[in-house]
mmCIF file of C-alpha atoms in Angstrom:
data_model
loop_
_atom_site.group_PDB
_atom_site.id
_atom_site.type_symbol
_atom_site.label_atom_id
_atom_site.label_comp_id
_atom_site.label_asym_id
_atom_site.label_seq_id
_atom_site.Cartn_x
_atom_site.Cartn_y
_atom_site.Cartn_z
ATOM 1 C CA UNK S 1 0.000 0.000 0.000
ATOM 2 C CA UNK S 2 1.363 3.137 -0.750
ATOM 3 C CA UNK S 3 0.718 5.913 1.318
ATOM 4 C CA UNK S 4 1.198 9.639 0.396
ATOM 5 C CA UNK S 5 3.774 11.947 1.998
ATOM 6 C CA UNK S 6 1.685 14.863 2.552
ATOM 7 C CA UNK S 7 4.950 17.227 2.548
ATOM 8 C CA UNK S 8 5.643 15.983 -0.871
ATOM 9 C CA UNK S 9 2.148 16.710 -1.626
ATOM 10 C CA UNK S 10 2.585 20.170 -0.101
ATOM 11 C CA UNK S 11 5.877 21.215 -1.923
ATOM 12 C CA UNK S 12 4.077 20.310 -5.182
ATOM 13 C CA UNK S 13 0.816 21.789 -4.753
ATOM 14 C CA UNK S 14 -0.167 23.555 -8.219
ATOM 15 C CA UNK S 15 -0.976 26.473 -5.421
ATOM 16 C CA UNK S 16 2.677 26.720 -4.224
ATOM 17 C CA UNK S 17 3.995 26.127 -7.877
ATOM 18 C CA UNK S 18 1.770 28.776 -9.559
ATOM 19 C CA UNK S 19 3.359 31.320 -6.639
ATOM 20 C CA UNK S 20 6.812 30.171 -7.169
ATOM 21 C CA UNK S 21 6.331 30.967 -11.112
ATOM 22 C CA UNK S 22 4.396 33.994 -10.642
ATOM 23 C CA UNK S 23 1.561 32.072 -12.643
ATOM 24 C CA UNK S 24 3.520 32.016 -15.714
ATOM 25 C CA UNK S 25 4.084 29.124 -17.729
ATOM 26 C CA UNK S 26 5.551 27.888 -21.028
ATOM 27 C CA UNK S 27 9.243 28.399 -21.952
ATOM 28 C CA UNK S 28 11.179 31.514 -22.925
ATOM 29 C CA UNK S 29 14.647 29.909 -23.165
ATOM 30 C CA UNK S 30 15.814 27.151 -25.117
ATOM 31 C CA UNK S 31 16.318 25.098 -21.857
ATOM 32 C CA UNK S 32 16.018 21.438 -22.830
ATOM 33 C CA UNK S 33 16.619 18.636 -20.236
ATOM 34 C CA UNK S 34 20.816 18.281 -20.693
ATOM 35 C CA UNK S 35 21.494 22.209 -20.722
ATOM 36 C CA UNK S 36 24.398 22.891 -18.738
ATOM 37 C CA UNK S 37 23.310 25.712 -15.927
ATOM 38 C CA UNK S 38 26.457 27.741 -14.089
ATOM 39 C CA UNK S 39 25.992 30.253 -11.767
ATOM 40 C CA UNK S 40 27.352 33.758 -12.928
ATOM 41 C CA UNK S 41 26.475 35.530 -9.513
ATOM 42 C CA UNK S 42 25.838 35.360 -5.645
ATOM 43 C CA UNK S 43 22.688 35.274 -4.557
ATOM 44 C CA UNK S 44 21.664 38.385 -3.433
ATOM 45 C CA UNK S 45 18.892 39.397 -0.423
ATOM 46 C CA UNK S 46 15.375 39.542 -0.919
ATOM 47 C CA UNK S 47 15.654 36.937 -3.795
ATOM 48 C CA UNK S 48 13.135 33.949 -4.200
ATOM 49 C CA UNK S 49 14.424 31.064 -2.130
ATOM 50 C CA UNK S 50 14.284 28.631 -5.414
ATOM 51 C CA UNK S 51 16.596 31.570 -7.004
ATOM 52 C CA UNK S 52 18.852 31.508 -4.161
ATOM 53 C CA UNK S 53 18.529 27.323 -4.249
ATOM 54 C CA UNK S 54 20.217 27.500 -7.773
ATOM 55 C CA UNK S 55 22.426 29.932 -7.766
ATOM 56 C CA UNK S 56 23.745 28.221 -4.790
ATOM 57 C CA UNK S 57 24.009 24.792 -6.597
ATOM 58 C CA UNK S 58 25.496 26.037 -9.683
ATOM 59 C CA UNK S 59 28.536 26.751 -8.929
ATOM 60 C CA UNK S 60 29.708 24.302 -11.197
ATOM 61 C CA UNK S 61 28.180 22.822 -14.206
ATOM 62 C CA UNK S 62 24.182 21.259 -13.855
ATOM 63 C CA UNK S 63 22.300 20.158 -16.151
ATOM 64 C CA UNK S 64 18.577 21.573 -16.562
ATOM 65 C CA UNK S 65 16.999 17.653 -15.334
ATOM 66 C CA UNK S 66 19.753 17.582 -12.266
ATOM 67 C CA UNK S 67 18.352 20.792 -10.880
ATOM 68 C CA UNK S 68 14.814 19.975 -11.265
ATOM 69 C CA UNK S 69 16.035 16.854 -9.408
ATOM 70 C CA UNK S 70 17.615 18.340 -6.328
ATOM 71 C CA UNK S 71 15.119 21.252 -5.718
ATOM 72 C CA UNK S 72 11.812 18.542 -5.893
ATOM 73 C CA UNK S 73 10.006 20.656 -8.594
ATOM 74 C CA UNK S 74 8.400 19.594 -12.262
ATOM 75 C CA UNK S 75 11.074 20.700 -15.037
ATOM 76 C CA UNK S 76 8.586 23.322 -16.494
ATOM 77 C CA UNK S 77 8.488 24.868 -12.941
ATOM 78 C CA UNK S 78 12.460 25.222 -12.734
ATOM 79 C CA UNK S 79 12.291 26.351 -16.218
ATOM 80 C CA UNK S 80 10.500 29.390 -15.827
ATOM 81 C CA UNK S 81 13.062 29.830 -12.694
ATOM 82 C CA UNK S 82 16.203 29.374 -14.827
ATOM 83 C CA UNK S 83 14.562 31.760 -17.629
ATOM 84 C CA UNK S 84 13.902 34.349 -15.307
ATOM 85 C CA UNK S 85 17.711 34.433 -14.138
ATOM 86 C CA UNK S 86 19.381 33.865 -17.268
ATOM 87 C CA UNK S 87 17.052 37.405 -18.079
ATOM 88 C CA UNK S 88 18.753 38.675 -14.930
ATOM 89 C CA UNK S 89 21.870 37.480 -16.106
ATOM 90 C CA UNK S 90 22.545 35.844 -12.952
ATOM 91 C CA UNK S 91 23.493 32.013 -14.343
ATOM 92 C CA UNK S 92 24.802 31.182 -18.255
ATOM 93 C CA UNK S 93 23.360 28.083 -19.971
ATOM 94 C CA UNK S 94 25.762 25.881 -21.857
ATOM 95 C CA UNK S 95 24.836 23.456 -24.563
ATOM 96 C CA UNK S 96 25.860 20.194 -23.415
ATOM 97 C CA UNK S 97 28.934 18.386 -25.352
ATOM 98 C CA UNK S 98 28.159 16.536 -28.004
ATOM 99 C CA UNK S 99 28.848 13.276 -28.134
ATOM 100 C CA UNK S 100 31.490 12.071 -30.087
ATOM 101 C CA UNK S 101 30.995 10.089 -33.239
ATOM 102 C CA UNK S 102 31.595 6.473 -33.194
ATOM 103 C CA UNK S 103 34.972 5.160 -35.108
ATOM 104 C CA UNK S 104 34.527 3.611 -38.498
ATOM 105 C CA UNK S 105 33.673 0.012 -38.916
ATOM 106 C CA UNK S 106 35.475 -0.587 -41.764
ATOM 107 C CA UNK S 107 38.670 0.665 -39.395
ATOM 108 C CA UNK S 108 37.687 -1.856 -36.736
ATOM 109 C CA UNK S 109 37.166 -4.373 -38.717
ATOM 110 C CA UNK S 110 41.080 -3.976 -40.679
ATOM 111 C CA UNK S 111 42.015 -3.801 -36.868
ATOM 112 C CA UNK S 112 40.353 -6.887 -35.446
ATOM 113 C CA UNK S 113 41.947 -8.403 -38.943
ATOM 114 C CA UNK S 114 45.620 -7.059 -38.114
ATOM 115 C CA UNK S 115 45.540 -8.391 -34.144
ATOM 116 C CA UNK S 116 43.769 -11.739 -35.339
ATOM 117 C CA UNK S 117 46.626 -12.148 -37.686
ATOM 118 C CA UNK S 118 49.205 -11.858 -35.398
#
C-alpha cells in the first residue's frame, strides 16, 4: 500500500507552484533537459528562495533535469526559474557536449583483422 507523503504533496501543490512561477508558464529559453546551468552571480537578499537554491548549486556545471532533481520541482516549474535568471543574467546556460561520433567500422574491422593475424 502506498501511502502519500503529505509534505511531498505540499511542496508540489499547483498552489505553491503557480506562486513560485508567478503564474507564468511555457518556456522563454531554449532550456532542454541536458542544458548545462552555471551560476554567474551570488545570490543576493530579498531573492526567491528557489533563485537563491540554484544559484547556490550552480557553482559548477548542472544540467537543466539535475536541478529539477535536487530542488523537488516539475522541469517546467524550474524552467521558468532558470529563464527568469538567465534574463537577470545571474546564471549562463551551456549546450551540453556533443557526443562524439563512433569510429569507423570498416577501421575496426582492418584492426580486429591485423591483431587476429598476429
Amino acid at each position: 500500500m502506498n501511502i502519500p507523503d503529505p509534505v511531498w504533496q505540499q511542496m508540489t501543490s499547483p498552489e505553491r507552484l503557480y506562486v513560485i512561477t508567478g503564474g507564468r508558464s511555457g518556456q522563454s529559453a531554449a532550456l532542454d533537459l541536458v542544458t548545462l546551468i552555471v551560476s554567474r552571480s551570488l545570490p543576493q537578499p530579498g531573492m526567491p528562495p528557489e533563485h537563491v537554491d540554484i544559484l547556490r548549486m550552480c557553482h559548477y556545471p548542472l544540467s537543466v533535469a539535475e536541478i529539477s532533481a535536487y530542488l523537488h520541482l516539475p522541469l517546467s516549474v524550474v524552467q521558468v526559474l532558470l529563464a527568469d535568471l538567465l534574463a537577470d543574467r545571474q546564471i549562463e546556460s551551456r549546450a551540453p557536449v556533443p557526443a562524439a561520433s563512433l569510429p569507423d567500422t570498416e577501421l575496426l574491422l582492418a584492426v580486429m583483422n591485423g591483431l587476429s593475424k598476429l
